[in-house]
C-alpha cells in the first residue's frame, strides 16, 4: 500500500467534518502530548464522575490520521467508563503494533485506521489522542484517589 492510499475517503471525511469541542473551563485533568516524529499536538481535558468520563474537550493540531482518531474519540468518549477507555487505548495500540483486532461497537469507526499498521511512522499521530486521554485519566484518578483497573 502506498502512503497516499492510507488517506482513504472515509478518513478524510471524518477529519474534515470533525466537530472541534474546544477546551473545558474546569476539567478534572488535562494532558498535552506531542508526536516527536511529525509534530502533531493534542491537548485534552476530561471530567470524570464515579469512574465515567462525563466531560471532554480538546484542541488538536495534527495530520488527517491524528485528526480522525481525535474526532472519533471526541464523538464517543462522553459516557465511557474510564476503565473501558484504558482498554480501548490498549486495543488501538495492539491493532497498530501487533495486528490486533480493531475496536467494535460505538468505536467501530476506528477500524478505518487499521491500515496505519503498515506505516509505523504514522502510529504516533494516530495514537496521540489515546496517549493524552490515558494520561489525563491517570491524573484524574490520582486526584480523585481512584485506582483505574487495567
Short mmCIF file of C-alpha atoms in Angstrom, two decimals:
data_model
loop_
_atom_site.label_atom_id
_atom_site.label_comp_id
_atom_site.label_asym_id
_atom_site.label_seq_id
_atom_site.Cartn_x
_atom_site.Cartn_y
_atom_site.Cartn_z
CA UNK A 1 0.00 0.00 0.00
CA UNK A 2 1.30 3.42 -0.92
CA UNK A 3 1.18 6.15 1.70
CA UNK A 4 -1.32 8.16 -0.35
CA UNK A 5 -3.72 5.21 -0.24
CA UNK A 6 -3.66 5.34 3.55
CA UNK A 7 -5.71 8.54 3.45
CA UNK A 8 -8.99 6.94 2.43
CA UNK A 9 -12.08 8.96 1.61
CA UNK A 10 -13.58 7.89 4.95
CA UNK A 11 -10.55 9.06 6.95
CA UNK A 12 -10.51 12.38 5.10
CA UNK A 13 -14.28 12.76 5.59
CA UNK A 14 -14.10 12.13 9.35
CA UNK A 15 -11.16 14.53 9.73
CA UNK A 16 -12.73 17.24 7.58
CA UNK A 17 -16.10 17.11 9.32
CA UNK A 18 -14.86 16.76 12.89
CA UNK A 19 -16.50 18.90 15.50
CA UNK A 20 -13.86 20.75 17.48
CA UNK A 21 -15.04 20.59 21.08
CA UNK A 22 -12.56 23.16 22.38
CA UNK A 23 -11.13 23.10 25.90
CA UNK A 24 -13.15 22.61 29.10
CA UNK A 25 -13.30 25.51 31.56
CA UNK A 26 -12.96 23.33 34.70
CA UNK A 27 -11.54 19.90 33.88
CA UNK A 28 -10.60 17.29 36.47
CA UNK A 29 -7.41 16.70 34.48
CA UNK A 30 -5.65 17.80 31.31
CA UNK A 31 -2.83 16.41 29.23
CA UNK A 32 -0.73 17.69 26.35
CA UNK A 33 1.01 15.24 24.04
CA UNK A 34 3.32 15.93 21.12
CA UNK A 35 4.49 13.47 18.49
CA UNK A 36 8.25 13.77 18.11
CA UNK A 37 8.04 12.17 14.68
CA UNK A 38 5.59 14.50 12.96
CA UNK A 39 5.00 17.39 15.36
CA UNK A 40 1.30 16.68 15.89
CA UNK A 41 -0.02 18.18 19.13
CA UNK A 42 -3.13 17.48 21.17
CA UNK A 43 -4.32 18.93 24.45
CA UNK A 44 -7.22 17.15 26.14
CA UNK A 45 -9.40 17.92 29.14
CA UNK A 46 -11.62 15.42 30.93
CA UNK A 47 -14.15 15.36 33.71
CA UNK A 48 -14.61 12.02 35.49
CA UNK A 49 -17.51 11.23 37.80
CA UNK A 50 -17.84 7.87 39.53
CA UNK A 51 -15.40 6.32 37.06
CA UNK A 52 -17.27 7.61 33.99
CA UNK A 53 -15.94 10.28 31.63
CA UNK A 54 -18.66 12.93 31.76
CA UNK A 55 -16.86 15.78 30.04
CA UNK A 56 -14.28 16.01 27.27
CA UNK A 57 -12.59 18.77 25.36
CA UNK A 58 -9.57 19.05 23.12
CA UNK A 59 -7.52 21.20 20.82
CA UNK A 60 -5.67 19.33 18.12
CA UNK A 61 -3.10 20.24 15.51
CA UNK A 62 -2.37 17.02 13.65
CA UNK A 63 -2.36 15.28 10.31
CA UNK A 64 -5.55 13.68 8.98
CA UNK A 65 -4.82 10.46 10.88
CA UNK A 66 -4.44 12.24 14.20
CA UNK A 67 -7.49 14.38 13.46
CA UNK A 68 -9.53 11.28 12.60
CA UNK A 69 -8.71 9.39 15.79
CA UNK A 70 -9.27 12.56 17.86
CA UNK A 71 -12.61 13.20 16.13
CA UNK A 72 -13.87 9.68 16.86
CA UNK A 73 -12.75 9.93 20.48
CA UNK A 74 -14.43 13.35 20.87
CA UNK A 75 -17.66 11.98 19.39
CA UNK A 76 -17.83 8.83 21.55
CA UNK A 77 -15.94 9.35 24.82
CA UNK A 78 -18.56 11.05 27.00
CA UNK A 79 -20.38 8.33 28.92
CA UNK A 80 -17.50 5.88 28.59
CA UNK A 81 -16.12 4.28 31.75
CA UNK A 82 -12.52 5.32 32.33
CA UNK A 83 -11.52 1.64 32.62
CA UNK A 84 -13.17 0.92 29.27
CA UNK A 85 -11.24 3.75 27.65
CA UNK A 86 -7.97 2.40 29.03
CA UNK A 87 -8.84 -0.97 27.46
CA UNK A 88 -9.69 0.79 24.17
CA UNK A 89 -6.32 2.55 24.17
CA UNK A 90 -4.58 -0.81 24.63
CA UNK A 91 -6.67 -2.29 21.83
CA UNK A 92 -5.73 0.53 19.46
CA UNK A 93 -2.04 0.06 20.25
CA UNK A 94 -2.39 -3.70 19.66
CA UNK A 95 -4.29 -3.08 16.41
CA UNK A 96 -1.44 -0.98 15.04
CA UNK A 97 1.60 -2.66 16.55
CA UNK A 98 0.61 -6.34 16.99
CA UNK A 99 -2.01 -7.00 14.27
CA UNK A 100 -4.77 -6.98 16.88
CA UNK A 101 -8.45 -6.69 16.04
CA UNK A 102 -9.94 -3.22 15.55
CA UNK A 103 -12.46 -1.89 18.08
CA UNK A 104 -16.15 -2.50 17.51
CA UNK A 105 -19.44 -1.13 18.78
CA UNK A 106 -19.54 2.64 19.15
CA UNK A 107 -15.79 2.69 18.45
CA UNK A 108 -16.05 0.79 15.13
CA UNK A 109 -15.03 3.82 13.02
CA UNK A 110 -11.54 3.38 14.48
CA UNK A 111 -11.25 0.36 12.18
CA UNK A 112 -10.77 2.81 9.29
CA UNK A 113 -7.35 3.47 10.86
CA UNK A 114 -6.29 -0.18 10.71
CA UNK A 115 -4.20 0.34 7.51
CA UNK A 116 -1.95 2.66 9.55
CA UNK A 117 -0.41 -0.58 10.87
CA UNK A 118 1.73 -0.73 7.72
CA UNK A 119 3.20 2.74 8.38
CA UNK A 120 4.99 2.74 11.77
CA UNK A 121 5.97 6.40 11.35
CA UNK A 122 2.23 7.25 11.44
CA UNK A 123 1.45 5.29 14.63
CA UNK A 124 2.39 8.15 16.95
CA UNK A 125 -0.02 10.69 15.49
CA UNK A 126 -2.82 8.11 15.28
CA UNK A 127 -2.35 7.14 18.94
CA UNK A 128 -1.72 10.66 20.25
CA UNK A 129 -5.28 11.24 21.49
CA UNK A 130 -5.27 7.89 23.27
CA UNK A 131 -1.95 8.66 24.99
CA UNK A 132 -3.27 12.06 26.10
CA UNK A 133 -6.59 10.74 27.42
CA UNK A 134 -4.89 7.85 29.26
CA UNK A 135 -2.54 10.37 30.89
CA UNK A 136 -5.49 12.59 31.85
CA UNK A 137 -7.41 9.60 33.29
CA UNK A 138 -4.37 8.69 35.39
CA UNK A 139 -4.09 12.28 36.62
CA UNK A 140 -7.82 12.46 37.41
CA UNK A 141 -7.68 9.10 39.16
CA UNK A 142 -4.82 10.17 41.40
CA UNK A 143 -6.57 13.47 42.13
CA UNK A 144 -9.81 11.67 43.00
CA UNK A 145 -7.97 8.93 44.86
CA UNK A 146 -9.27 6.34 42.41
CA UNK A 147 -7.33 3.39 41.09
CA UNK A 148 -8.04 2.64 37.43
CA UNK A 149 -8.43 -1.06 36.71
CA UNK A 150 -6.13 -2.28 33.99
#
